[in-house]
Coordinates of C-alpha atoms (C1' of nucleotides) in Angstrom, one line a residue:
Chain A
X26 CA 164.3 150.1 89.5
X27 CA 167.0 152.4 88.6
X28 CA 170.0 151.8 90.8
X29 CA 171.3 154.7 92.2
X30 CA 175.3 154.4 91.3
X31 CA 176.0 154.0 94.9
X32 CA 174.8 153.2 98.0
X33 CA 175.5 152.9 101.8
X34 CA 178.1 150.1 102.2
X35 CA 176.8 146.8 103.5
X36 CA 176.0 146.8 107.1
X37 CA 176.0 151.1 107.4
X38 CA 172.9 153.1 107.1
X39 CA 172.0 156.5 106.6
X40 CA 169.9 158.0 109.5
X41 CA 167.5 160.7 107.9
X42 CA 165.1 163.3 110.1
X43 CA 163.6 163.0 112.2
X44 CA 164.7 159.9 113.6
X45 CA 168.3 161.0 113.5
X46 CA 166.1 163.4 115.8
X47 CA 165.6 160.9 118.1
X48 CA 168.9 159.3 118.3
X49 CA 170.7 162.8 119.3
X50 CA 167.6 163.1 121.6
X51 CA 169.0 159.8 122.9
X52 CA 172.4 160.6 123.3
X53 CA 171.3 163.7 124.9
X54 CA 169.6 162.5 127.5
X55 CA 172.3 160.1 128.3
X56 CA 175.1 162.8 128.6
X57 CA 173.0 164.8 131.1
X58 CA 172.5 161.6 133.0
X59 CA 176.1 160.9 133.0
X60 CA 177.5 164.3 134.0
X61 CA 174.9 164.4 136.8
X62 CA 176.6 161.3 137.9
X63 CA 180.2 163.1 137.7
X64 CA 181.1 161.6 134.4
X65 CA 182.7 163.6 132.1
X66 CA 183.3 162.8 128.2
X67 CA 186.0 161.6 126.5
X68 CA 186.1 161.9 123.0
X69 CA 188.6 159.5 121.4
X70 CA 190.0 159.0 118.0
X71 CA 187.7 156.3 115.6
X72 CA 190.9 154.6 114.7
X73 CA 193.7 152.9 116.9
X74 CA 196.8 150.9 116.4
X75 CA 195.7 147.7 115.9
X76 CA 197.9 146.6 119.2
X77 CA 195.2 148.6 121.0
X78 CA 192.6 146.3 120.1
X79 CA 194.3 143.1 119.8
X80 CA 194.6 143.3 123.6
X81 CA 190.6 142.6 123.8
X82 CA 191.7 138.9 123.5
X83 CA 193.3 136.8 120.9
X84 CA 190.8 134.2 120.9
X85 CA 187.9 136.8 120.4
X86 CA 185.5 137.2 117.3
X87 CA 186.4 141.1 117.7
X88 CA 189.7 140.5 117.4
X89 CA 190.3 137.5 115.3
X90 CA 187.3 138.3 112.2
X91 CA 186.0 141.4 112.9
X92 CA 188.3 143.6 112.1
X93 CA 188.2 146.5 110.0
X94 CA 192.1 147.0 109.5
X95 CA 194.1 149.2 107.3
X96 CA 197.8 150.5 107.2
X97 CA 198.4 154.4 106.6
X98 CA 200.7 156.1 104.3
X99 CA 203.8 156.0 106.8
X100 CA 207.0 154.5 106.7
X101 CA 206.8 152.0 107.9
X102 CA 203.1 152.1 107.6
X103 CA 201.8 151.9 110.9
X104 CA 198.7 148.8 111.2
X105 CA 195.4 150.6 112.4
X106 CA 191.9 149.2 113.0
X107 CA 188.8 151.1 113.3
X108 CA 187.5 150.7 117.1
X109 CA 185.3 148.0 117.7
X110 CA 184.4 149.2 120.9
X111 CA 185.7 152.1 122.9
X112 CA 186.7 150.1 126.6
X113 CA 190.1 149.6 125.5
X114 CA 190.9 152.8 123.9
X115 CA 189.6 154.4 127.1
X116 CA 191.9 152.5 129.1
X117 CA 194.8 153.6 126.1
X118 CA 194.1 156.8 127.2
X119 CA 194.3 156.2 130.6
X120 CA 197.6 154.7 130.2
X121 CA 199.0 157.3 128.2
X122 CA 197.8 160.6 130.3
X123 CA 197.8 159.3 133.7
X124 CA 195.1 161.3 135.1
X125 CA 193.9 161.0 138.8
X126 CA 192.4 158.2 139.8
X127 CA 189.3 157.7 139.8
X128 CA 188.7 158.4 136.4
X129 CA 185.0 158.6 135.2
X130 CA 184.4 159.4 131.6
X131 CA 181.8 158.4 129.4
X132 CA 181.2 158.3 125.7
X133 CA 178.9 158.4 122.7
X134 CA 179.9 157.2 118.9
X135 CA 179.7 155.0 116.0
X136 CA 182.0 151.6 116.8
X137 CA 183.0 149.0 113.6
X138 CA 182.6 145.2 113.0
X139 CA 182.7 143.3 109.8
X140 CA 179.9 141.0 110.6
X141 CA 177.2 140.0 108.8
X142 CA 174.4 141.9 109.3
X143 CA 171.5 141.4 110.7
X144 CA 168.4 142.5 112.7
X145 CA 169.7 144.8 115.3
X146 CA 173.1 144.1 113.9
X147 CA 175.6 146.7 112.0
X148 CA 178.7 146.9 110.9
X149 CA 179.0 150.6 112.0
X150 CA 177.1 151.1 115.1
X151 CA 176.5 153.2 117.7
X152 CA 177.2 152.7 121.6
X153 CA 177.1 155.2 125.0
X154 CA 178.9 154.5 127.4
X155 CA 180.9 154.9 130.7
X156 CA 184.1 153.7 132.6
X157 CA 185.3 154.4 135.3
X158 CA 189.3 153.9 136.1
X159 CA 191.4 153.3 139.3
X160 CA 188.6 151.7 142.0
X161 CA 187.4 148.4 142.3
X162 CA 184.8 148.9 145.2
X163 CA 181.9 147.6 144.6
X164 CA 180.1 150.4 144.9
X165 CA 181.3 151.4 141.9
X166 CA 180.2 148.7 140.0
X167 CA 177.1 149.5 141.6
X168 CA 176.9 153.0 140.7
X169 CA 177.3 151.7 137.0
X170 CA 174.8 149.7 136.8
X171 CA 172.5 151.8 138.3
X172 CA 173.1 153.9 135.9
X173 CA 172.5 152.0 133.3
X174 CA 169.4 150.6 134.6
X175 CA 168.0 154.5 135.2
X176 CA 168.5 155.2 132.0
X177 CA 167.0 152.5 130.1
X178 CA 163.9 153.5 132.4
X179 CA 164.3 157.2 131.6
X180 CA 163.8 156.6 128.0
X181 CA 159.8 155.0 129.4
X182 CA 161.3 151.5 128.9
X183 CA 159.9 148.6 131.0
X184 CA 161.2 144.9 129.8
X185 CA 164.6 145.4 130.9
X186 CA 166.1 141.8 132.4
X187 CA 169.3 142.6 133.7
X188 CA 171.7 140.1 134.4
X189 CA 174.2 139.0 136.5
X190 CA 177.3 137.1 137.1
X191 CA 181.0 137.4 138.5
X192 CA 183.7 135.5 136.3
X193 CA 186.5 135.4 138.8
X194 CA 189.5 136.8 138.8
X195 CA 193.1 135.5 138.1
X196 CA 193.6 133.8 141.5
X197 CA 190.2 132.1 140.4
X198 CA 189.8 132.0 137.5
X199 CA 192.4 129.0 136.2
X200 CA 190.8 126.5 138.9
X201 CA 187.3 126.9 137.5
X202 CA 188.9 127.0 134.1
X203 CA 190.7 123.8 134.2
X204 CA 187.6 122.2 135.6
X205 CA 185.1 123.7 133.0
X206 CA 188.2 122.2 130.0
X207 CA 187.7 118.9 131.5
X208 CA 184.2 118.7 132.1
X209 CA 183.6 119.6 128.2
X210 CA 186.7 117.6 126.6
X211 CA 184.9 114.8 128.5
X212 CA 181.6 115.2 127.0
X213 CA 183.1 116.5 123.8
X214 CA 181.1 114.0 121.3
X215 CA 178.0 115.3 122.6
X216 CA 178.9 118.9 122.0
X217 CA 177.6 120.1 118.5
X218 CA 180.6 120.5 116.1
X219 CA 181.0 124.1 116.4
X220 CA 180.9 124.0 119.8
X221 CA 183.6 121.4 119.9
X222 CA 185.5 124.1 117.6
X223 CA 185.1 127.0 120.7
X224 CA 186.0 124.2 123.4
X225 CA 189.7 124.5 121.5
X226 CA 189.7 128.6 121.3
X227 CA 188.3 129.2 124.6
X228 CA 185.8 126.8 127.0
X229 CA 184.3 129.8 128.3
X230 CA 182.6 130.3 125.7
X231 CA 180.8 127.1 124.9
X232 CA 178.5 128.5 127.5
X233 CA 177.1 131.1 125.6
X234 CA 176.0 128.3 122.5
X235 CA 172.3 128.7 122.1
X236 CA 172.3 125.5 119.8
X237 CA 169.3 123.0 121.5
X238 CA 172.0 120.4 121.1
X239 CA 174.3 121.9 123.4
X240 CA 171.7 122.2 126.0
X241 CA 171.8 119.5 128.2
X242 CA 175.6 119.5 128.6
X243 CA 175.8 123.3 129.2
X244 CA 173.2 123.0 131.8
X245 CA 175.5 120.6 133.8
X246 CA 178.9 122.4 133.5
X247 CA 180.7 123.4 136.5
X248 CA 180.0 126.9 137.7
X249 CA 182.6 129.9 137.8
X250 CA 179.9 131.1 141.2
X251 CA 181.3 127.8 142.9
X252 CA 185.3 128.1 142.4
X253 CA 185.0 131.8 143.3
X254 CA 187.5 133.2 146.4
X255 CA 186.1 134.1 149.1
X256 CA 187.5 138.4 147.9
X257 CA 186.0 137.9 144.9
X258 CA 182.9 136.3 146.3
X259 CA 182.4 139.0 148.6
X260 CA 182.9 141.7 146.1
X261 CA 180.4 140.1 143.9
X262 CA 178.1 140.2 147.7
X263 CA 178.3 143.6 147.9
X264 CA 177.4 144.3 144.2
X265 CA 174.0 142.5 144.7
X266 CA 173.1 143.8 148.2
X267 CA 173.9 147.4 146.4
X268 CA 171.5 146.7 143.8
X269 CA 168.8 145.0 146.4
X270 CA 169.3 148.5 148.2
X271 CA 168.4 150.9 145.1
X272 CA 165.8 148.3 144.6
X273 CA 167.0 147.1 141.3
X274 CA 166.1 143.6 140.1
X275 CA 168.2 141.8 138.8
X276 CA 168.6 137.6 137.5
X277 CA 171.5 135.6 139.0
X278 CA 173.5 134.2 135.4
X279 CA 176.2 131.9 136.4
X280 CA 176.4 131.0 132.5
X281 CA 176.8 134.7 131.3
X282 CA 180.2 135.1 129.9
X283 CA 180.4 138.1 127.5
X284 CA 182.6 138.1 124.3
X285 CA 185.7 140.3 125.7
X286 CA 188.3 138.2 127.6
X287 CA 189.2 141.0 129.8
X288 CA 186.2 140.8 131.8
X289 CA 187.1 139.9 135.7
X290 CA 184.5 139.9 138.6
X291 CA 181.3 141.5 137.6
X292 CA 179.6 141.2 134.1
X293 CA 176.2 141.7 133.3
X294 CA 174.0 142.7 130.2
X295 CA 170.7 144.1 129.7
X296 CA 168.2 141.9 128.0
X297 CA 165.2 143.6 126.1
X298 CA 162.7 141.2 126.7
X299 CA 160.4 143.2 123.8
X300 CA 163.0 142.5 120.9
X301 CA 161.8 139.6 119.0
X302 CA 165.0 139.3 117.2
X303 CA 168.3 137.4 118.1
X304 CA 169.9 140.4 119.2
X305 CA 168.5 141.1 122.4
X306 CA 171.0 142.5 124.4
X307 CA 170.8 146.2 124.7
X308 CA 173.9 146.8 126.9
X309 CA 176.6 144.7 128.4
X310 CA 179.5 145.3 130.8
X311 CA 181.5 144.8 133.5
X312 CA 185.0 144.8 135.3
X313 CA 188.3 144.9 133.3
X314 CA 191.1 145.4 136.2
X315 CA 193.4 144.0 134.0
X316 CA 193.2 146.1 130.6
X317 CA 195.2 149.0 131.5
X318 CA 197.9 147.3 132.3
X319 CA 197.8 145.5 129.4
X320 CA 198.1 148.1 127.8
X321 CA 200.8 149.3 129.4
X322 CA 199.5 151.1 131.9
X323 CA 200.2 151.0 135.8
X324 CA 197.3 148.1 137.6
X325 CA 194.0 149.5 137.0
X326 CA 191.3 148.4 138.0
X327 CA 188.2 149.4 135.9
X328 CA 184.2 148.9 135.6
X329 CA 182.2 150.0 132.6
X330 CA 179.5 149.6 130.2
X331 CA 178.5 149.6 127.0
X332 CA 174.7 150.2 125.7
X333 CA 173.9 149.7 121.9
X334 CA 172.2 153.2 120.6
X335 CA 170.5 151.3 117.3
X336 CA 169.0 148.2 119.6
X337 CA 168.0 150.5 122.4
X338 CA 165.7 152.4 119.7
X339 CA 164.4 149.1 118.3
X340 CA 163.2 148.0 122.2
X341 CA 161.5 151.5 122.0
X342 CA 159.7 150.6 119.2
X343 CA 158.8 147.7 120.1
X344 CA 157.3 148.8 123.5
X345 CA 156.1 151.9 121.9
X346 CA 158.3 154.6 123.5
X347 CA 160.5 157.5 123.2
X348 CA 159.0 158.6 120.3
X349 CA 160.4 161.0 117.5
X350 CA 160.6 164.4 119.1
X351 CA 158.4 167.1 117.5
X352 CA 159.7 169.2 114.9
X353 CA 161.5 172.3 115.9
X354 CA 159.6 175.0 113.8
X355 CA 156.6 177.0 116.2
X356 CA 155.4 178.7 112.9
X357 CA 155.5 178.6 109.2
X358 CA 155.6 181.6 107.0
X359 CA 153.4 181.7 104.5
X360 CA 154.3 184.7 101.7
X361 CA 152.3 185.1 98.7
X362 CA 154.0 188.0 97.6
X363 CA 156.8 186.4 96.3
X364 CA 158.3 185.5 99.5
X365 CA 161.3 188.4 100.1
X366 CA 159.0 189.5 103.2
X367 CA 159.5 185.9 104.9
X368 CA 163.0 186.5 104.9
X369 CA 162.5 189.1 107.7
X370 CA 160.0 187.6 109.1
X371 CA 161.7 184.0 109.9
X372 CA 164.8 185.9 111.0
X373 CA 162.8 188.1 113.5
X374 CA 161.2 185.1 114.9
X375 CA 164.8 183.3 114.7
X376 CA 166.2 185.8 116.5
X377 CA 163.6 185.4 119.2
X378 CA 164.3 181.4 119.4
X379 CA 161.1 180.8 117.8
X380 CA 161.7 178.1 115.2
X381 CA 160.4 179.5 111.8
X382 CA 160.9 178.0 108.4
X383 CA 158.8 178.9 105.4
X384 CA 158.7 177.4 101.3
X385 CA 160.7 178.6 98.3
X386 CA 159.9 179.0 94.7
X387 CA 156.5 181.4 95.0
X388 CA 154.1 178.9 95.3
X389 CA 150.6 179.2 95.4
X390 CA 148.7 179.9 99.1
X391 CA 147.0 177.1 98.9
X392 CA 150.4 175.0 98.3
X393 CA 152.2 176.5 100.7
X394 CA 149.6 176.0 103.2
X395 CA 149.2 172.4 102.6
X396 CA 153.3 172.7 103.2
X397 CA 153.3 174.1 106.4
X398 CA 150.6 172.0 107.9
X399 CA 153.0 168.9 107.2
X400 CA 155.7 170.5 108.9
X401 CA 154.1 170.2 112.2
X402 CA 154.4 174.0 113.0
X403 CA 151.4 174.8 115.1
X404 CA 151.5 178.6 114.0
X405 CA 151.3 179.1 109.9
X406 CA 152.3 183.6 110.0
X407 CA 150.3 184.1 106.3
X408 CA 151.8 187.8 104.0
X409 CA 149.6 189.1 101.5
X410 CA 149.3 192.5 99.7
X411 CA 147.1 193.6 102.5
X412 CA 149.9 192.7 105.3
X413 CA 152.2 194.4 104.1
X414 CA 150.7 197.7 103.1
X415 CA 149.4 197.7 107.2
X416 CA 152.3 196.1 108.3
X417 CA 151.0 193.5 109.5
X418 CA 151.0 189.2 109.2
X419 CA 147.5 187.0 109.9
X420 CA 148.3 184.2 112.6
X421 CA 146.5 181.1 112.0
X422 CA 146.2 178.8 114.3
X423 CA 147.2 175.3 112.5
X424 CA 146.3 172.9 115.4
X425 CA 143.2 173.9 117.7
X426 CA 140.5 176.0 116.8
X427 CA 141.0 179.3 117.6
X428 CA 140.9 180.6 114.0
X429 CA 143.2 183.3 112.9
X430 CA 144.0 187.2 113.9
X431 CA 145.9 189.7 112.4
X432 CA 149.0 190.8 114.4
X433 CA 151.2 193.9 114.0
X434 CA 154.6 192.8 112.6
X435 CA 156.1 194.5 115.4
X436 CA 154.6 192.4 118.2
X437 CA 154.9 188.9 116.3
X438 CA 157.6 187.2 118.3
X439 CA 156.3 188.5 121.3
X440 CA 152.8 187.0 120.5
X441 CA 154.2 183.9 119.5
X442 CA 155.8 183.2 122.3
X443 CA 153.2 183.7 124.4
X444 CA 150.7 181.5 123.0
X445 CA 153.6 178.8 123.0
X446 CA 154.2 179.3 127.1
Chain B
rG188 C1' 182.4 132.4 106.9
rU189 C1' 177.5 129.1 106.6
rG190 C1' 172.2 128.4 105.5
rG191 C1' 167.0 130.1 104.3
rG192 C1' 163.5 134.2 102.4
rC193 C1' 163.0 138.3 99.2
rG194 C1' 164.3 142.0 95.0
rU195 C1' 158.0 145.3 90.2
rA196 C1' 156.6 153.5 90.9
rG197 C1' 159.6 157.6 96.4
rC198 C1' 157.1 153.8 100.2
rU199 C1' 154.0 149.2 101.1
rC200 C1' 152.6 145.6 97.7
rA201 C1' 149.2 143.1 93.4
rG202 C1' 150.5 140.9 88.8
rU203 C1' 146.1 134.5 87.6
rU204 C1' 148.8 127.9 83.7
rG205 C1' 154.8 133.0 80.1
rG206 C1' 150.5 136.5 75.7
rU207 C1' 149.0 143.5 73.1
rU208 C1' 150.8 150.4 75.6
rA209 C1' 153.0 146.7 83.7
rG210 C1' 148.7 147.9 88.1
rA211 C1' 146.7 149.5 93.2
rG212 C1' 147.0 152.1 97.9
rC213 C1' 149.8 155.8 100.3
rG214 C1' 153.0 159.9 99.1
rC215 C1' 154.1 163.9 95.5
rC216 C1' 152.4 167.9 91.8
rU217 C1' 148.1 170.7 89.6
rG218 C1' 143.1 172.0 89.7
rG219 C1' 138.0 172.2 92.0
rU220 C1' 138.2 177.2 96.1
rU221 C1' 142.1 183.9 91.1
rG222 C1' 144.1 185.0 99.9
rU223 C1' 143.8 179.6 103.4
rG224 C1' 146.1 173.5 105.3
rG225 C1' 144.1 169.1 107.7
rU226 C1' 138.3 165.9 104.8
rC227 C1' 136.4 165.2 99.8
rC228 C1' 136.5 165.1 94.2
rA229 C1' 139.1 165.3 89.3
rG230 C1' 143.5 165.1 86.6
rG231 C1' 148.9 164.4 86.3
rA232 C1' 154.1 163.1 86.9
rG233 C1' 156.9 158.9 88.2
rG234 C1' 159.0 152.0 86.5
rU235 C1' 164.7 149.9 80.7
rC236 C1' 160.0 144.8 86.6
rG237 C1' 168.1 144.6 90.7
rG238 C1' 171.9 143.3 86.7
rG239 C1' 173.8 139.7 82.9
rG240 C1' 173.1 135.4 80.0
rG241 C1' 169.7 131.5 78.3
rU242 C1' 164.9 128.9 76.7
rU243 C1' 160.7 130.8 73.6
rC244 C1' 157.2 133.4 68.1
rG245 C1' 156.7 136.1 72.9
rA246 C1' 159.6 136.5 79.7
rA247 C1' 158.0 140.7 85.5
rU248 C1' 156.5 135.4 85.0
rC249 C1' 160.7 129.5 83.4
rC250 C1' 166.4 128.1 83.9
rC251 C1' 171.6 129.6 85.1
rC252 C1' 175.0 133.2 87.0
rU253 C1' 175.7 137.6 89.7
rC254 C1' 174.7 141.7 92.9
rG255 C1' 171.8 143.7 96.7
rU256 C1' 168.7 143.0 100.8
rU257 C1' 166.7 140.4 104.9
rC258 C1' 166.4 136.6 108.7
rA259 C1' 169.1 132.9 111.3
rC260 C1' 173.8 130.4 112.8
rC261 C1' 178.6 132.0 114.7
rC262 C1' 179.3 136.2 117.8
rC263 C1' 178.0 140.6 119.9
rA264 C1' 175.6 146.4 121.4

RNA sequence: GUGGGCGUAGCUCAGUUGGUUAGAGCGCCUGGUUGUGGUCCAGGAGGUCGGGGGUUCGAAUCCCCUCGUUCACCCCA
């Protein structure tokens, strides 16, 4: 084959129509479902200072390997990243504007990780999102995942797991953590050698090995649900019995840690139980009521989500919904005259939010035919000698069977549009 | 970063133990229908077989290197 001289980086894509269709169809329908919630959406910069980010947890992949990093042209050259997630720069603009608690935003756009990649797996992705600053009721927490859930089911999907757990919070927290060290130090030679290598970096996440070797002791670990206070375990009370009352089902996951080390209290992700790949996880989220402060930021409490635009689109596939959306154009202009008369006549129809497109390059009739019946128009508006001398066009109808009619130029739109209500 | 699979036409793929001008289906273009698509028929365009090196009289086919891609681990959306 003859390479082309360049291509897409490794781990980027290009979308092409019509499913880049779909994905703007997708982020549509989010954004309405968001603002009907009171959300409104922040649009942030796709680069921070690295400081931003580092926040997310020294002991993260994110942070530690996943960086893309670069320094500008300043002096000194200031060290920026490309945002591997949006949480913390949501909570760096919280921090820096101080608006009025509580703060509900939410967000569409393409995030960065040097990874390798694989199925459902980019190094430029896209995520939607929402956060919302300043509360830690449970009812918000609630009102997140709710909307999360909604959505997923708005787009037709049905295998959705989602799942649950609280990991504590600071007064918590270094109990369970001490106990969870000790519990894998001691079983440490039964651990699989990477595993052994997280036990070092952070115990937590031992938990989320999916190596078969690793089973048996991860099954017996201590629990964060059994060291939790009795705040934090009725905050994570009133989470479920919010979710039992919208009737949303959800599976109790005392071993589900997330990658972030912010998280406090409630975490939970959405598994698509359709994906046959490794990368199952369509969503993920949870409380962060320490991140804005880290950031140096007054104490903040926040809840949020994250849901993974490219995964979300391979569940569909795989369960066979939200399909590409039909193509815009009603009717096709067919001019076999050399094609100057189209030019009016798609800019009437234009003009009248009837989508019209037509060929170029005076093609034969039977070409240009054959071109508008693959562009999905149901309407193909044919101009011939005889049209124009009567002013005229001949309407064929390119999907049922209703033949074709001739139609005063004058009264095209109008026509159109009817036939389309 | 680690391991496996795969790189032949725009796409999906065949290419028998290495043997003349490298094939199919789909798609595209033209014609059959000098004013009519979707079906059908005929013809056509399109490939330095990912790249480099090697073995050989001869390599898409065998060997080495390299790049790309894909799946998985790690981790995450």
């Amino acid at each position: 084959m003859a390479e082309p001289t360049f291509k897409a980086p490794k781990g980027t894509r290009d979308i092409l129509p019509p499913e880049s269709g779909r994905r703007r169809a997708l982020i549509d329908a989010f954004a309405q479902q968001a603002e009907l919630a009171g959300f409104g959406e922040i649009m942030s910069p796709i680069f921070e200072d690295l400081g931003v980010f580092k926040r997310l947890g020294e002991s993260t992949d994110v942070v530690t390997k996943e960086m893309f990093d670069f320094f500008d042209k300043g002096d000194p050259p200031q060290h920026l990243a490309l945002r591997p997630e949006l949480t913390a720069s949501v909570c760096r603009a919280f921090a820096e504007h101080r608006p009025t608690p509580p703060w509900k935003v939410w967000y569409e756009g393409p995030q960065f990780r040097y990874e390798q990649p694989q199925a459902g797996r980019y190094r430029q992705f896209a995520q939607v999102g929402i956060e919302t600053l300043g509360t830690d009721d449970p009812q918000a927490d609630v009102d997140a995942i709710a909307l999360g859930w909604h959505f997923y089911a708005s787009l037709g999907l049905r295998e959705i797991t989602l799942l649950l757990n609280s990991l504590g919070d600071p007064t918590c927290r270094p109990a369970y953590m001490e106990a969870l060290r000790t519990y894998l130090s001691d079983n440490a030679a039964s651990l699989s050698p990477q595993s052994q290598v997280t036990l070092e970096r952070n115990p937590l996440r031992v938990l989320d090995s999916k190596r078969a070797e690793d089973a048996a002791i991860i099954s017996a670990a201590p629990l964060m649900v059994d060291f939790l206070t009795d705040e934090t375990r009725e905050h994570f009370e009133t989470v479920r019995a919010g979710l039992d009352q919208l009737g949303i089902p959800y599976e109790l996951s005392p071993r589900l840690v997330r990658g972030l080390d912010y998280y406090t209290r409630t975490t939970f992700e959405f598994a698509a139980d359709a994906l046959a790949t490794a990368q199952n996880a369509v969503g993920g989220g949870g409380r962060y009521d320490g991140l804005v402060e880290d950031l140096g930021g007054p104490a903040t409490p926040g809840i949020g989500f994250a849901l993974g635009v490219d995964r979300i689109l391979l569940a569909c596939d795989a369960e066979g919904v939200f399909t590409t959306p039909e193509s815009a154009v009603k009717v096709f202009v067919v001019d076999v005259t050399g094609g100057s008369h189209a030019l009016g006549v798609c800019t009437t129809l234009r003009n009248a939010g009837i989508g019209a497109d037509r060929s170029y390059g005076g093609r034969s009739m039977k070409a240009q035919m054959k071109v508008a019946d693959r562009s999905g128009a149901p309407f193909a508006a044919i101009i011939g000698e005889d049209e124009v001398v009567n002013g005229e066009v001949t309407l064929r109808d390119l999907r049922g069977d209703t033949g074709q009619q001739r139609i005063a130029l004058a009264d095209l739109a109008e026509h159109v549009a009817r036939l389309l209500s």
